[in-house]
Short mmCIF file of C-alpha atoms and ligand atoms in Angstrom, two decimals:
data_model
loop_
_atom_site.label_atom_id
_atom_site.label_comp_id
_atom_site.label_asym_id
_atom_site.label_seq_id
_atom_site.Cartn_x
_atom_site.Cartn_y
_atom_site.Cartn_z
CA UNK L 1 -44.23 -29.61 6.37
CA UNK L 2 -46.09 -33.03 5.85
CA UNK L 3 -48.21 -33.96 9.04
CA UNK L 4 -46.00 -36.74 9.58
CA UNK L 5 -43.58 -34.29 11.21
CA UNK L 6 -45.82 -32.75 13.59
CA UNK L 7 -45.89 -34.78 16.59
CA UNK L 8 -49.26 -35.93 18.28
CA UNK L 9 -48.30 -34.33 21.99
CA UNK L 10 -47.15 -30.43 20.42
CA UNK L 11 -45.54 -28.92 18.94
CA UNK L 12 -45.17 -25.44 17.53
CA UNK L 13 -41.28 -25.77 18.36
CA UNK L 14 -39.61 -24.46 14.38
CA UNK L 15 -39.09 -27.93 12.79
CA UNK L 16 -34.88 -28.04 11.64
CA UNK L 17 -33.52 -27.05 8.28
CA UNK L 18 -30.55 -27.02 6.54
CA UNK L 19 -31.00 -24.10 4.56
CA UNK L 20 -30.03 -21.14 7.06
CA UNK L 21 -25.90 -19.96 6.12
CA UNK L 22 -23.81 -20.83 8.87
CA UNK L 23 -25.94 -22.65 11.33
CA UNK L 24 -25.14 -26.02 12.54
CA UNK L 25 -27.04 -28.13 9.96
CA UNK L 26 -25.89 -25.85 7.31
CA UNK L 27 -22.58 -26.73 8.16
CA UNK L 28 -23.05 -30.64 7.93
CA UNK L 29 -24.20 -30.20 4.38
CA UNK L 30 -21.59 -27.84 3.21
CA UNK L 31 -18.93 -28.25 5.63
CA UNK L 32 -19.05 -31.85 7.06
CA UNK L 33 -20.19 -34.02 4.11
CA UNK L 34 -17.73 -32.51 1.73
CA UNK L 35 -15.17 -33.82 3.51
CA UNK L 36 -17.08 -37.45 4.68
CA UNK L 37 -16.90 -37.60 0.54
CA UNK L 38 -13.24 -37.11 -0.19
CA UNK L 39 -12.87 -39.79 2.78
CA UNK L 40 -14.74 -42.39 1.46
CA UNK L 41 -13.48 -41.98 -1.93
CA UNK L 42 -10.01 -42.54 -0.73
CA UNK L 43 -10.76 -45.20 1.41
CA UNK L 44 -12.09 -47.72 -1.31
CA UNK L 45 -11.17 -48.07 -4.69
CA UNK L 46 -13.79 -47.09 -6.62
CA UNK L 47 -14.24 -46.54 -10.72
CA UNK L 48 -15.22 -44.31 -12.65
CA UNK L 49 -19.11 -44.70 -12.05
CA UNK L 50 -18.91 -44.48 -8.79
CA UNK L 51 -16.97 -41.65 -7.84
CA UNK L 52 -18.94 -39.30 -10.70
CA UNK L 53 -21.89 -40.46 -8.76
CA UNK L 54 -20.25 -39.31 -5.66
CA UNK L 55 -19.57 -36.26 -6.47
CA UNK L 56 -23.04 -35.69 -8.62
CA UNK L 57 -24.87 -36.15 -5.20
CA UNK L 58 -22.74 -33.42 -3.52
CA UNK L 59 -23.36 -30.76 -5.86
CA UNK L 60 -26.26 -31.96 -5.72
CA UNK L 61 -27.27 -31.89 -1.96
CA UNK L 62 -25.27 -28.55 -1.87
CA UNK L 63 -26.63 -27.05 -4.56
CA UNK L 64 -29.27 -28.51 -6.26
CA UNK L 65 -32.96 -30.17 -5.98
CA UNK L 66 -34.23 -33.50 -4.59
CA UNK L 67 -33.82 -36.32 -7.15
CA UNK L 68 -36.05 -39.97 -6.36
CA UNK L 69 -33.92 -43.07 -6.27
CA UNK L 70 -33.41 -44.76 -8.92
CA UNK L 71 -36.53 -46.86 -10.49
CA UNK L 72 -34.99 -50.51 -9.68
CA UNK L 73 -34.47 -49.68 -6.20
CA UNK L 74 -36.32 -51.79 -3.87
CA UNK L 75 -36.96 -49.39 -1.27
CA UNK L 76 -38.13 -46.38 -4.29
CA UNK L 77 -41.72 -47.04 -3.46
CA UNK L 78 -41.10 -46.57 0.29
CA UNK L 79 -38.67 -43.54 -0.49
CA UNK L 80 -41.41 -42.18 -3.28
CA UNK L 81 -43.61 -42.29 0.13
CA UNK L 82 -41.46 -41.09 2.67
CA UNK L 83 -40.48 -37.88 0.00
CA UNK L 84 -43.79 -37.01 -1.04
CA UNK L 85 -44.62 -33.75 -1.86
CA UNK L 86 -40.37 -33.25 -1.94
CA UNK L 87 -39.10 -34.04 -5.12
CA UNK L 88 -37.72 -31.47 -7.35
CA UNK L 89 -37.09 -29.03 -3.78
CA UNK L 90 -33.84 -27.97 -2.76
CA UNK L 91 -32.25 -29.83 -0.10
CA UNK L 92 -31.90 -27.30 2.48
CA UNK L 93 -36.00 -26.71 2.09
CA UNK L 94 -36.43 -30.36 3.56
CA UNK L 95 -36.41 -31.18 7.38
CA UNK L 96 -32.74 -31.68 8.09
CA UNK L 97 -33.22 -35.01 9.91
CA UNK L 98 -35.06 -36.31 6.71
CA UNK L 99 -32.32 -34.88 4.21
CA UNK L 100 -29.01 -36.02 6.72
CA UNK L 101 -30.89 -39.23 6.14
CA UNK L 102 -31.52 -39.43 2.59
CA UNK L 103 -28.19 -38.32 1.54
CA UNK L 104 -27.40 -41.55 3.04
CA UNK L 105 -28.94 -43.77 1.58
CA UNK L 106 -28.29 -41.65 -1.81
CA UNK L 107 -24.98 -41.99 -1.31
CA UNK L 108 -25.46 -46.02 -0.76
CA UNK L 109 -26.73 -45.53 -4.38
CA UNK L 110 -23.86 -44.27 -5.71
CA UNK L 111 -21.27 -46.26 -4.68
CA UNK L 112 -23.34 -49.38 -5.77
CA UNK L 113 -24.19 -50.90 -2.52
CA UNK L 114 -27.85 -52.32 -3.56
CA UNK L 115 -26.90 -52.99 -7.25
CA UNK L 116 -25.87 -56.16 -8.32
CA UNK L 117 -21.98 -56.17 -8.85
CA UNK L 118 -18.68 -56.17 -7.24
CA UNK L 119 -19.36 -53.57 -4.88
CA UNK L 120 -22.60 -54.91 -3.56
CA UNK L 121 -23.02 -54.98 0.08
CA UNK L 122 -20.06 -53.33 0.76
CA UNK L 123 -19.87 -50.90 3.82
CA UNK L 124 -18.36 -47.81 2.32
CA UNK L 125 -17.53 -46.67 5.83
CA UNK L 126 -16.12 -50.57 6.67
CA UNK L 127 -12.46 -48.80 6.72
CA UNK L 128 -13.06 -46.00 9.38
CA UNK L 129 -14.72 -48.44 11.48
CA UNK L 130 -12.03 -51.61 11.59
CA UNK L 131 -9.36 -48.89 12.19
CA UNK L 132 -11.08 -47.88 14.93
CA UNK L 133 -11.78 -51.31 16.17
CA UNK L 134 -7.84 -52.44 15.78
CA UNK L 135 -6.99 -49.57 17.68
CA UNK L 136 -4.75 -49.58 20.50
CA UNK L 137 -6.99 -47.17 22.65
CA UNK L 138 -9.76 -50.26 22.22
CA UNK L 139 -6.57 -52.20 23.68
CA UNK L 140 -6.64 -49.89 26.55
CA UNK L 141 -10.27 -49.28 27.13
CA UNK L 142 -10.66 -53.41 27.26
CA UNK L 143 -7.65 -53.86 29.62
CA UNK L 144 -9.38 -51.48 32.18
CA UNK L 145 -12.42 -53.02 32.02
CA UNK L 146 -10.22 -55.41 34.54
CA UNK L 147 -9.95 -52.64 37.28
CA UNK L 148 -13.65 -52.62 37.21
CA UNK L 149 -14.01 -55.72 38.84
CA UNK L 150 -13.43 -55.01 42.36
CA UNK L 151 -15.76 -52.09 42.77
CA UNK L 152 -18.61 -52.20 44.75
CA UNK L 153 -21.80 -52.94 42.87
CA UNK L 154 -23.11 -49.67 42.51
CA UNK L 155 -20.15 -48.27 41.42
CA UNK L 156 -19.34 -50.48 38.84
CA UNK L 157 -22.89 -49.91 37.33
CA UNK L 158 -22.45 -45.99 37.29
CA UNK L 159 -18.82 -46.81 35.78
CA UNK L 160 -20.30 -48.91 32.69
CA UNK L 161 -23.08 -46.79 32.35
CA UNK L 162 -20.73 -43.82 31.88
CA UNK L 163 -18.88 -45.83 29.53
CA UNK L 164 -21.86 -46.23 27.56
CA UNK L 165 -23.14 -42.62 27.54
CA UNK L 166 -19.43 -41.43 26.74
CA UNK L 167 -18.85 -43.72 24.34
CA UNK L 168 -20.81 -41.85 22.28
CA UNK L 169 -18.38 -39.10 22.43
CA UNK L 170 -16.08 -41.13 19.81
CA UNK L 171 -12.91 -39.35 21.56
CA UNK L 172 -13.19 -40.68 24.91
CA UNK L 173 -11.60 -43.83 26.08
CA UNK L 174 -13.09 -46.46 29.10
CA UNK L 175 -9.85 -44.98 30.58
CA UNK L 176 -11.31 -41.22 30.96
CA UNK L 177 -14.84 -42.37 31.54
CA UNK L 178 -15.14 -45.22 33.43
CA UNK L 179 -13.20 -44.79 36.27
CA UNK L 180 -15.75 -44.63 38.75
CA UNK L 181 -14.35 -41.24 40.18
CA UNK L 182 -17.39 -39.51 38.72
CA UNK L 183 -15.40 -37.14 36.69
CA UNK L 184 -17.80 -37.25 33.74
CA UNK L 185 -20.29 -36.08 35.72
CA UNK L 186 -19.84 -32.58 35.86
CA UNK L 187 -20.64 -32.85 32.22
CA UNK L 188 -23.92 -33.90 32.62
CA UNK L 189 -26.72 -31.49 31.73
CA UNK L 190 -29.38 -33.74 32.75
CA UNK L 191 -29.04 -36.82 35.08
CA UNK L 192 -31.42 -39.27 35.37
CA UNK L 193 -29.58 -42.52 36.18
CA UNK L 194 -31.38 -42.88 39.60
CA UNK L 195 -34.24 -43.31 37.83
CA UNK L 196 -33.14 -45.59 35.32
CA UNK L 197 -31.41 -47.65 38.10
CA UNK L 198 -34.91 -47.76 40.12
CA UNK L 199 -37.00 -48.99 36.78
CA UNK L 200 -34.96 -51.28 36.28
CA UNK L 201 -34.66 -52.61 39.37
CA UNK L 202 -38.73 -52.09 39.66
CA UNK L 203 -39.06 -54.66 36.78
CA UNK L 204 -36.45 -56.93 37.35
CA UNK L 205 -36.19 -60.23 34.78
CA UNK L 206 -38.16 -57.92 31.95
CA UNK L 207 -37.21 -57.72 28.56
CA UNK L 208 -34.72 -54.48 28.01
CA UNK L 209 -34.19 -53.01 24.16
CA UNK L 210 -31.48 -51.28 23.87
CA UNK L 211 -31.23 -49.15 20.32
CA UNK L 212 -27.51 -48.89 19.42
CA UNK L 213 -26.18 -45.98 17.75
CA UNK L 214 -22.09 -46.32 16.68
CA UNK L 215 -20.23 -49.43 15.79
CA UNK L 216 -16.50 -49.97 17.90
CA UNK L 217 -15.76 -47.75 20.88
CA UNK L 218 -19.63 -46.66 20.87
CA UNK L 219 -20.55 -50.45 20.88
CA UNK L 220 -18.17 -52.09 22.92
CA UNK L 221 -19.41 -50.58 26.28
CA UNK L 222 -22.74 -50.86 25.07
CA UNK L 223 -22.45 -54.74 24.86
CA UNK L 224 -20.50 -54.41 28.33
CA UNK L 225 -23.45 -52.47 29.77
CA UNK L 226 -25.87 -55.30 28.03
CA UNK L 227 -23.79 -58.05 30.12
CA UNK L 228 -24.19 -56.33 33.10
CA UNK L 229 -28.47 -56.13 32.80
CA UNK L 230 -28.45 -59.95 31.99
CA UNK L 231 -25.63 -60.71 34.06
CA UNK L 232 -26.89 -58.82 37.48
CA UNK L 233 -30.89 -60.17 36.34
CA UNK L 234 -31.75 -56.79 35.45
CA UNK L 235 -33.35 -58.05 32.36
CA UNK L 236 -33.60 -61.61 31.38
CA UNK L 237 -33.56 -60.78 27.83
CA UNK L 238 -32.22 -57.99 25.87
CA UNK L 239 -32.66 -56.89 22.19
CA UNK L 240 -30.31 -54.82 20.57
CA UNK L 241 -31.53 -53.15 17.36
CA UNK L 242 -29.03 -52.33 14.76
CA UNK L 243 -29.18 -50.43 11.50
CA UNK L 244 -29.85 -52.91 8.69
CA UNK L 245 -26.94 -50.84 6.16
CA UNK L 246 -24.71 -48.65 6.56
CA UNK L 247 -25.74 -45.31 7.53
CA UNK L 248 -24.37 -42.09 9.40
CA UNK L 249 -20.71 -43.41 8.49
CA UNK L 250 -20.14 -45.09 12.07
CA UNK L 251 -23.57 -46.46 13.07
CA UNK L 252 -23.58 -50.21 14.00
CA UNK L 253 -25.13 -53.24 11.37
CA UNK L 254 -24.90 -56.73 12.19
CA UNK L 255 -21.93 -57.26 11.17
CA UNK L 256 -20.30 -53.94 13.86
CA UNK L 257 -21.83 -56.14 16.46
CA UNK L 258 -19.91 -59.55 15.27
CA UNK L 259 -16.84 -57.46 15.12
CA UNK L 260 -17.31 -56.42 18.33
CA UNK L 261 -18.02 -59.26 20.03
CA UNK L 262 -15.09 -60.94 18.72
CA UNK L 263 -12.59 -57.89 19.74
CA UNK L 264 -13.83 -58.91 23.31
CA UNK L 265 -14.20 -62.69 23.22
CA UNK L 266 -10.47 -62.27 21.81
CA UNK L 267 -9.20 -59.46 24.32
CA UNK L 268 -5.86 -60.68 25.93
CA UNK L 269 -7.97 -59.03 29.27
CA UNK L 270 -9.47 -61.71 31.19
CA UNK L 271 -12.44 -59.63 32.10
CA UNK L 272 -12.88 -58.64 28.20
CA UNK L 273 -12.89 -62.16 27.51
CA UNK L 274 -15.21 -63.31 29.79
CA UNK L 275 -18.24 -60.83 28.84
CA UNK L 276 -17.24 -61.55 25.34
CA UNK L 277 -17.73 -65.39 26.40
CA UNK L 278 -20.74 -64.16 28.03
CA UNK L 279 -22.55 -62.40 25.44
CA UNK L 280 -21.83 -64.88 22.75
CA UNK L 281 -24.12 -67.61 25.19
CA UNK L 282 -26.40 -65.12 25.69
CA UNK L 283 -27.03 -64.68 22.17
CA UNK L 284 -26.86 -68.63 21.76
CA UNK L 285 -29.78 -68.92 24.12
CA UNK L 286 -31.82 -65.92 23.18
CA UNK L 287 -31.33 -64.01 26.00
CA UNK L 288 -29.71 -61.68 23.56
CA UNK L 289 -31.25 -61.10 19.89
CA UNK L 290 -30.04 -58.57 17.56
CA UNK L 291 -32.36 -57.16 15.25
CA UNK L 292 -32.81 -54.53 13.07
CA UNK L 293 -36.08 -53.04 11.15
CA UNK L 294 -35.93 -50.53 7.77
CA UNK L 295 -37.70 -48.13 9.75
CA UNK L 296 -34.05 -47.50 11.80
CA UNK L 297 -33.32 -45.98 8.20
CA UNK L 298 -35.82 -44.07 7.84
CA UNK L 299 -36.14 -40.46 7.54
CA UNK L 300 -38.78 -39.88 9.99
CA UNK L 301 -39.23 -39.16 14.12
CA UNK L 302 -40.14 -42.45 15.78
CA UNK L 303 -43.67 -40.85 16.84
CA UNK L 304 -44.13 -41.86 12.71
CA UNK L 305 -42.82 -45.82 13.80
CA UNK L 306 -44.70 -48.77 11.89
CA UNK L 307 -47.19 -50.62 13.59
CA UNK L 308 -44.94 -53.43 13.52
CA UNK L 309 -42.11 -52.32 15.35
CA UNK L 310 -44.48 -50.17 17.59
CA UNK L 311 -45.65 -53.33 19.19
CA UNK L 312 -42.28 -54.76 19.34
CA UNK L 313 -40.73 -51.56 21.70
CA UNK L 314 -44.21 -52.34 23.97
CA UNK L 315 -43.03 -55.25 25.29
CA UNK L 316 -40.03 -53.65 26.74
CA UNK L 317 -40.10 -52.97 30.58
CA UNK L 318 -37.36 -49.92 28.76
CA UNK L 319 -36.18 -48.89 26.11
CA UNK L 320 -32.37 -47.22 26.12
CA UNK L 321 -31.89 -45.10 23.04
CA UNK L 322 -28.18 -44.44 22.32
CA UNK L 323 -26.68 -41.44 20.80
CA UNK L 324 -27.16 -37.86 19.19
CA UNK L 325 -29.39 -39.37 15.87
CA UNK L 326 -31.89 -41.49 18.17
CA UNK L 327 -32.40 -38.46 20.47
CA UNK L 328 -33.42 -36.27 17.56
CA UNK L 329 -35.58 -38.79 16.29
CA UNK L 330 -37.39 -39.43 19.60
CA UNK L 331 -37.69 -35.96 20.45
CA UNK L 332 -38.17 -34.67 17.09
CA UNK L 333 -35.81 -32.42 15.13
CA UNK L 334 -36.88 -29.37 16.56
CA UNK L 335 -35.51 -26.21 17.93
CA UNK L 336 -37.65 -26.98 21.16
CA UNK L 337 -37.26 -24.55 23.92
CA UNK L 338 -34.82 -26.11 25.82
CA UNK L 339 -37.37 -26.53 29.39
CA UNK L 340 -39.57 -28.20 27.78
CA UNK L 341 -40.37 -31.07 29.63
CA UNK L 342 -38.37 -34.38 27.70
CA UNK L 343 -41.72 -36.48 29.25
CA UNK L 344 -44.00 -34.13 27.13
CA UNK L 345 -41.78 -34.97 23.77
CA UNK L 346 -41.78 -38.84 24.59
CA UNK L 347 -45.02 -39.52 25.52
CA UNK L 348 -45.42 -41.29 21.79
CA UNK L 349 -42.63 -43.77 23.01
CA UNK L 350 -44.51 -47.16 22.90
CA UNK L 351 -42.27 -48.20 26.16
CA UNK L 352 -40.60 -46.27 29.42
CA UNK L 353 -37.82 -44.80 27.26
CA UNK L 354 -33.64 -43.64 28.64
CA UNK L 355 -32.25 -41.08 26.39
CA UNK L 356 -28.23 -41.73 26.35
CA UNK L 357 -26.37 -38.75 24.59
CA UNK L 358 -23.71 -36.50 24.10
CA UNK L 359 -24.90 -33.29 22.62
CA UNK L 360 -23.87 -33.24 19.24
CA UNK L 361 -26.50 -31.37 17.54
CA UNK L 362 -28.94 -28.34 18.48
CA UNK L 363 -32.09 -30.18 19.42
CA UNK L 364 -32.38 -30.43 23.71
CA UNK L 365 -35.26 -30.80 26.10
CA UNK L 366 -35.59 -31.70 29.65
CA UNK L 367 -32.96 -29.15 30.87
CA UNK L 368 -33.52 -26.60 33.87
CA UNK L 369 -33.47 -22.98 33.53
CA UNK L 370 -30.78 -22.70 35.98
CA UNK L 371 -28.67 -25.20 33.74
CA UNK L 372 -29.52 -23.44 30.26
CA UNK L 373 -28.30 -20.32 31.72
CA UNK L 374 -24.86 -21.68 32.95
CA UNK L 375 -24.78 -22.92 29.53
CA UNK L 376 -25.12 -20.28 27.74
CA UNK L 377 -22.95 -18.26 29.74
CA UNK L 378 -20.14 -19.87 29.11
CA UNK L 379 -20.65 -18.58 25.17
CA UNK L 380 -19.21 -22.06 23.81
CA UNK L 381 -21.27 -23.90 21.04
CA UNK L 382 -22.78 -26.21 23.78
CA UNK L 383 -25.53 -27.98 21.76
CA UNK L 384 -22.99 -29.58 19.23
CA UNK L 385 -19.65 -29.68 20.31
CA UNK L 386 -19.72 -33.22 22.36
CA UNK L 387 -18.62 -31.69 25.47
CA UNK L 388 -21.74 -32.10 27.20
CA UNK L 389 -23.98 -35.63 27.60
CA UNK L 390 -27.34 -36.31 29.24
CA UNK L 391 -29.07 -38.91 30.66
CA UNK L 392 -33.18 -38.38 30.51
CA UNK L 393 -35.67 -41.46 31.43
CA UNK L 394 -39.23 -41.16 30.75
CA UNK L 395 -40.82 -43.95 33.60
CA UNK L 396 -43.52 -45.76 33.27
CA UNK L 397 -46.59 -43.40 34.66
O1 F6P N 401 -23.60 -40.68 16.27
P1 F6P N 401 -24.64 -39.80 16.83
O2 F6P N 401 -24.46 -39.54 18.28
O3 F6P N 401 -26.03 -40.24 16.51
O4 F6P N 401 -24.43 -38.39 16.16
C1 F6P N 401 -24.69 -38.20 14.84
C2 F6P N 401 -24.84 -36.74 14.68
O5 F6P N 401 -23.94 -36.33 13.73
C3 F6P N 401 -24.58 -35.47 12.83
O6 F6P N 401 -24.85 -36.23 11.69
C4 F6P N 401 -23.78 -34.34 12.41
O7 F6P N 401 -23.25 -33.76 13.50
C5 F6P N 401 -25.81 -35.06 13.54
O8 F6P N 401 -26.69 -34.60 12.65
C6 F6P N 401 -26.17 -36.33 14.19
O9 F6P N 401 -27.16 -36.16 15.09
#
């Protein structure tokens, strides 16, 4: 283990691998990305070069030992860095958040996204996610945002904030989750929205950075959540980092969020229409900025962030991480003990931090020992199966 991955607040909590038969990371190598392959290769046209490639880094991941990127890459230097002291290992020996993330950007490789030619800069997963987009459930989940409207204040926040969180959970619609009946509730492991609510009430007209984690249904109710902190005053700015490539087939570049924002500003729904109208301002007048950084890429926990970007979450009155990936990474990819206290994990966080996530993998803190036991009770795969969300908030002290 290099010391990058042990975290300056603990731990002694077994860092994740992929190497163990049959566990969940296990699986995504040998189970999941298998299939992710044979999608993407069907999806695009590809030649020759590229779909031997494909395949080469499958047996390879599966099978075989770390290989560098290729010499004229122009991240190898910061990949020779980030993999030191890994080359030539198997896979599975690696940290699994640091080999989930190199396969892709290895897989970015082989389909020719960085090299100059006809497949340059384009998003191998660019299919999945305009299908998704076009979809009539969007249609639906848009169209409700409508019904919204005439709830009281409070409710209307808890609805899009649901809508946020369970928008993660690809399979849910605005129609399930943001009804305002509190349904999704009961599927909450960890709740703290009051809290959220309270800091951001507490520093009203601050700047609020939002980390986005999947493009389309993930996205949309992100943005709608965004509208509502700049709308309402909770924030007078917001910055919304994206991943600068493609990565984790459905996480959100640039591009996801111009999609998006034209799927609303385009929505036959009024309401749609008029937080897409809203948003587009807002980004016209800076009150909201997408970004991105390299280190959203990276294969690291962000206690390891760059000095740069560091100073960048500081200004934020809060940060809301979305998603299963940015959990793990702010946490760390550990099999923590699932009391520990999320505030001891977080306390690297260079801002108050909100944790927004369905449970989709086994890493979970913050959790009572009254809730891990009705958990486990229920002998379901609870960690990873989406069924279950949280909402954790780290204030500032
Ligand atoms: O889109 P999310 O919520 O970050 O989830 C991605 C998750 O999918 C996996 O890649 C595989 O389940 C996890 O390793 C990862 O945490």
């Amino acid at each position: 283990m290099s010391t990058k991955e042990t975290s300056p607040t603990v731990s002694n909590a077994p860092v994740i691998r992929s190497d163990v038969p049959g566990s969940f990371s296990w699986g995504v190598f040998h189970e999941r990305h298998p299939k992710l392959v044979r999608q993407v290769l069907d999806a695009l046209p590809y030649g020759p070069a590229e779909r031997a490639a494909v395949e080469r880094l499958l047996e390879e991941s599966t099978g075989g030992v770390l290989e560098p990127l290729q010499e004229e890459a122009a991240d190898v230097a910061q990949w020779r860095e980030w993999g030191a002291g890994r080359w030539g290992r198997p896979w599975g020996e690696a940290p699994f958040l640091w080999a989930e993330s190199y396969f892709y950007r290895r897989l970015l490789e082989a389909i020719g996204y960085f090299r100059p030619g006809a497949w340059r800069g384009i998003d191998p997963f660019a299919p999945f996610k305009d299908a998704e987009l076009a979809g009539s459930a969007v249609d639906d989940e848009l169209a409700a945002l409508s019904r919204l409207d005439g709830l009281p204040e409070t409710r209307r926040a808890a609805a899009l904030l649901s809508s946020a969180l369970w928008g993660n959970r690809a399979d849910l619609s605005f129609g399930i989750t943001a009804d305002a009946t509190g349904t999704a509730a009961a599927d909450l492991v960890a709740d703290d929205s009051a809290t959220l609510w309270s800091e951001l009430e507490r520093a009203h007209g601050g700047q609020v950075c939002v980390v986005a984690d999947n493009a389309g249904r993930e996205l949309l109710p992100d943005l709608v959540l965004i509208d509502h902190l700049l709308a309402g005053g909770l924030a007078a700015q917001v910055v919304l980092y994206v991943k600068p490539q493609p990565y984790y087939v459905s996480d959100a570049t640039t591009a996801d969020v111009l999609a998006a924002l034209d799927r609303l500003r385009t929505a036959p729904a009024p309401a749609a229409g008029a937080i897409g109208g809203r948003l587009w301002r807002a980004m016209n007048d800076g009150a909201l900025v997408v970004r991105t950084h390299a280190f959203f890429c990276a294969p690291l926990p962000f206690h390891a962030m760059p000095a740069d970007l560091r100073a960048e979450l500081a200004a934020a009155t809060m940060t809301i991480l979305k998603g299963d990936l940015n959990y793990r990474r702010l946490v760390g990819d550990r099999l923590w003990p699932p009391t520990t206290p999320f505030g001891d994990t977080v306390r690297h966080f260079p801002s108050p931090v909100a944790a927004l996530r369905t449970l989709k993998s086994e890493v979970v803190v913050g959790l009572t020992p009254a809730t891990v036991t009705r958990l486990d009770d229920t002998a379901t795969p609870w960690r990873t199966d989406g069924r279950h969300a949280l909402i954790q908030v780290a204030a500032r002290p």
